[in-house]
Amino acid sequence: PARRAAEDRYRRGSKKIEKNKAAGAHGASNTAIGNREKDIKQADVKIIDAGNNLVEVTNPYGKTRLILKLDHAGASGELFVKPVDSIEDGLLWQPALIDGNLGIELNTGHQFYRKVYLPEILSSHSSVATVQGIDALIWALGVSELNAVNEETKSHFQDLRYDISRTLKKLVEHLPEPPESKE
């Protein structure tokens, strides 16, 4: 408990810096996905009840109603990959409808983001291709989920996101915390 409290105190100070860095870090990904998304098969998503995030997804498996995060792009044009402070239940990502575009919200508070993305983003030797590649992979997972979801599988896809997020958290436990930024 004492160690967890100390980590929480440490993270509060660095979280603002991380959020500022994360905001612009996905710009190249959003541009690249935006340039190609018309060539990629996507489900049709229609908003049924915006107040309750209820949508109807139409894909080759029929029509399915589900709860899907409805969001707006950030100042840096985050139409496809949008970093957010947290996602319910600690998921790394979740599909979202961002200003009418199929996208994902990416949890900057998840250990995978902190220990894999952030060192790349904060590094003076960072490669845009690395961040863009991981973003593309996670975006493809979100879009593919909506392409394949139906009434029988929607809870399975949610369980899969939980399992992947939990597994990635365990796999990066041994990695060091990202270096502190000088802002």
C-alpha positions as a printed NumPy array, in Angstrom:
array([[  0.   ,   0.   ,   0.   ],
       [  2.783,   2.482,   0.822],
       [  4.554,   1.765,  -2.455],
       [  1.306,   2.177,  -4.409],
       [  0.612,   5.525,  -2.681],
       [  4.134,   6.749,  -3.505],
       [  3.729,   5.685,  -7.144],
       [  0.382,   7.484,  -7.333],
       [  1.915,  10.683,  -5.945],
       [  4.8  ,  10.436,  -8.425],
       [  2.454,   9.815, -11.369],
       [  0.22 ,  12.796, -10.551],
       [  3.094,  15.177, -11.271],
       [  4.186,  13.472, -14.449],
       [  0.659,  12.852, -15.751],
       [  0.185,  16.455, -16.941],
       [  3.468,  16.341, -18.859],
       [  2.542,  12.963, -20.329],
       [ -0.884,  14.204, -21.407],
       [  0.657,  17.208, -23.16 ],
       [  3.165,  14.994, -24.965],
       [  0.524,  12.413, -25.871],
       [ -1.776,  15.002, -27.435],
       [  0.502,  15.694, -30.393],
       [  2.234,  12.322, -30.501],
       [ -0.491,  10.666, -32.554],
       [ -0.793,  13.359, -35.233],
       [  1.126,  11.403, -37.875],
       [ -1.01 ,   8.341, -37.127],
       [ -4.238,  10.287, -37.493],
       [ -3.044,  11.735, -40.802],
       [ -1.897,   8.351, -42.137],
       [ -5.106,   6.582, -41.126],
       [ -7.172,   9.456, -42.518],
       [ -5.377,   9.132, -45.854],
       [ -6.184,   5.419, -46.097],
       [ -9.39 ,   4.851, -44.134],
       [-11.611,   5.169, -47.226],
       [ -9.813,   2.119, -48.675],
       [-10.535,   0.002, -45.598],
       [-13.78 ,  -1.91 , -45.107],
       [-15.655,  -0.467, -42.15 ],
       [-18.976,  -1.122, -40.486],
       [-21.708,   1.468, -40.771],
       [-22.417,   3.051, -37.391],
       [-25.601,   5.039, -36.795],
       [-26.217,   6.93 , -33.557],
       [-29.527,   5.871, -31.977],
       [-29.323,   7.705, -28.607],
       [-26.35 ,  10.075, -28.218],
       [-27.104,  10.717, -24.53 ],
       [-26.6  ,   7.044, -23.736],
       [-23.905,   6.312, -26.372],
       [-26.272,   3.838, -28.051],
       [-25.455,   3.057, -31.679],
       [-26.542,   0.585, -34.311],
       [-23.694,  -1.154, -36.108],
       [-24.401,  -2.635, -39.533],
       [-21.813,  -5.1  , -40.851],
       [-21.829,  -8.367, -42.856],
       [-23.282, -10.134, -39.792],
       [-26.346,  -7.912, -39.549],
       [-27.404,  -5.045, -37.307],
       [-26.36 ,  -4.875, -33.677],
       [-27.097,  -2.259, -31.06 ],
       [-24.349,  -1.532, -28.6  ],
       [-22.858,   1.096, -26.378],
       [-20.019,   2.88 , -28.178],
       [-18.138,   5.889, -26.856],
       [-19.13 ,   9.027, -28.789],
       [-16.324,  11.539, -28.692],
       [-15.001,  14.69 , -30.333],
       [-11.587,  15.191, -31.888],
       [ -9.033,  16.989, -29.776],
       [ -7.3  ,  20.173, -30.837],
       [ -4.703,  18.19 , -32.767],
       [ -7.227,  16.515, -35.11 ],
       [ -7.503,  13.206, -33.262],
       [-10.204,  11.713, -35.509],
       [ -8.952,   8.117, -35.443],
       [ -6.581,   7.724, -32.476],
       [ -7.414,   9.853, -29.457],
       [ -5.372,   9.638, -26.271],
       [ -7.502,   9.895, -23.115],
       [ -6.548,   9.952, -19.434],
       [ -8.291,   6.692, -18.625],
       [-10.8  ,   4.152, -19.84 ],
       [-13.223,   2.303, -17.608],
       [-11.822,  -0.913, -16.141],
       [ -8.256,   0.043, -17.16 ],
       [ -8.546,  -1.028, -20.796],
       [ -5.728,   0.014, -23.128],
       [ -8.167,   0.978, -25.884],
       [-11.811,   0.999, -26.83 ],
       [-13.554,   1.584, -30.145],
       [-15.167,   5.007, -30.433],
       [-17.04 ,   7.187, -32.864],
       [-14.987,  10.374, -33.02 ],
       [-16.79 ,  13.166, -34.858],
       [-18.427,  10.53 , -37.048],
       [-15.217,   8.574, -37.752],
       [-14.549,   5.05 , -36.545],
       [-11.653,   5.405, -34.178],
       [-10.216,   4.336, -30.867],
       [ -9.616,   5.972, -27.548],
       [ -6.172,   5.111, -26.214],
       [ -5.651,   5.039, -22.434],
       [ -2.532,   7.058, -21.535],
       [ -2.837,   5.766, -17.959],
       [ -2.362,   2.111, -18.971],
       [  1.069,   0.653, -18.169],
       [  1.644,  -0.358, -21.801],
       [  1.171,   3.259, -22.872],
       [  3.399,   4.542, -20.078],
       [  6.206,   2.052, -20.595],
       [  6.137,   1.482, -24.354],
       [  4.617,   4.549, -26.017],
       [  5.972,   7.251, -23.692],
       [  9.647,   6.313, -23.9  ],
       [  9.297,   6.423, -27.68 ],
       [  7.44 ,   9.739, -27.594],
       [  9.85 ,  11.349, -25.095],
       [ 13.015,  10.029, -26.706],
       [ 15.158,  12.327, -28.818],
       [ 15.774,   9.259, -31.021],
       [ 12.106,   8.414, -31.378],
       [ 10.752,   6.944, -34.548],
       [  7.419,   8.209, -35.845],
       [  7.065,   4.827, -37.538],
       [  7.006,   2.99 , -34.199],
       [  4.181,   5.055, -32.692],
       [  2.356,   5.13 , -36.024],
       [  2.682,   1.353, -36.372],
       [  1.297,   0.599, -32.907],
       [ -1.503,   3.129, -33.426],
       [ -2.395,   1.515, -36.768],
       [ -2.472,  -1.924, -35.171],
       [ -4.769,  -0.852, -32.344],
       [ -6.994,   1.174, -34.705],
       [ -7.296,  -1.902, -36.942],
       [ -8.341,  -3.982, -33.917],
       [-11.079,  -1.472, -33.09 ],
       [-12.369,  -1.26 , -36.664],
       [-12.218,  -5.044, -37.078],
       [-14.214,  -5.501, -33.88 ],
       [-17.018,  -3.366, -35.307],
       [-16.797,  -5.204, -38.649],
       [-17.386,  -8.557, -36.923],
       [-19.613,  -7.785, -33.933],
       [-23.102,  -9.224, -33.592],
       [-25.46 ,  -9.905, -30.703],
       [-23.748, -13.208, -29.854],
       [-20.18 , -11.896, -30.015],
       [-20.321,  -8.382, -28.563],
       [-19.5  ,  -9.501, -25.009],
       [-16.681, -11.71 , -26.356],
       [-15.013,  -8.731, -28.019],
       [-15.208,  -6.745, -24.8  ],
       [-13.709,  -9.692, -22.899],
       [-10.937,  -9.886, -25.495],
       [-10.042,  -6.202, -24.931],
       [ -9.947,  -6.879, -21.155],
       [ -7.703,  -9.921, -21.629],
       [ -5.326,  -8.157, -24.011],
       [ -5.107,  -5.085, -21.767],
       [ -4.474,  -7.207, -18.669],
       [ -1.874,  -9.355, -20.463],
       [ -0.008,  -6.327, -21.828],
       [  0.046,  -4.796, -18.343],
       [  1.704,  -7.951, -16.995],
       [  4.148,  -8.156, -19.894],
       [  5.475,  -4.628, -19.3  ],
       [  5.675,  -4.759, -15.479],
       [  9.425,  -5.31 , -15.616],
       [ 10.08 ,  -2.383, -17.963],
       [ 11.389,   0.824, -16.397],
       [  9.227,   3.887, -15.893],
       [  9.704,   6.438, -18.684],
       [ 12.288,   9.134, -18.083],
       [ 10.969,  12.398, -16.707],
       [ 10.486,  15.093, -19.312],
       [ 12.056,  18.531, -18.802],
       [  8.965,  20.739, -19.174]])
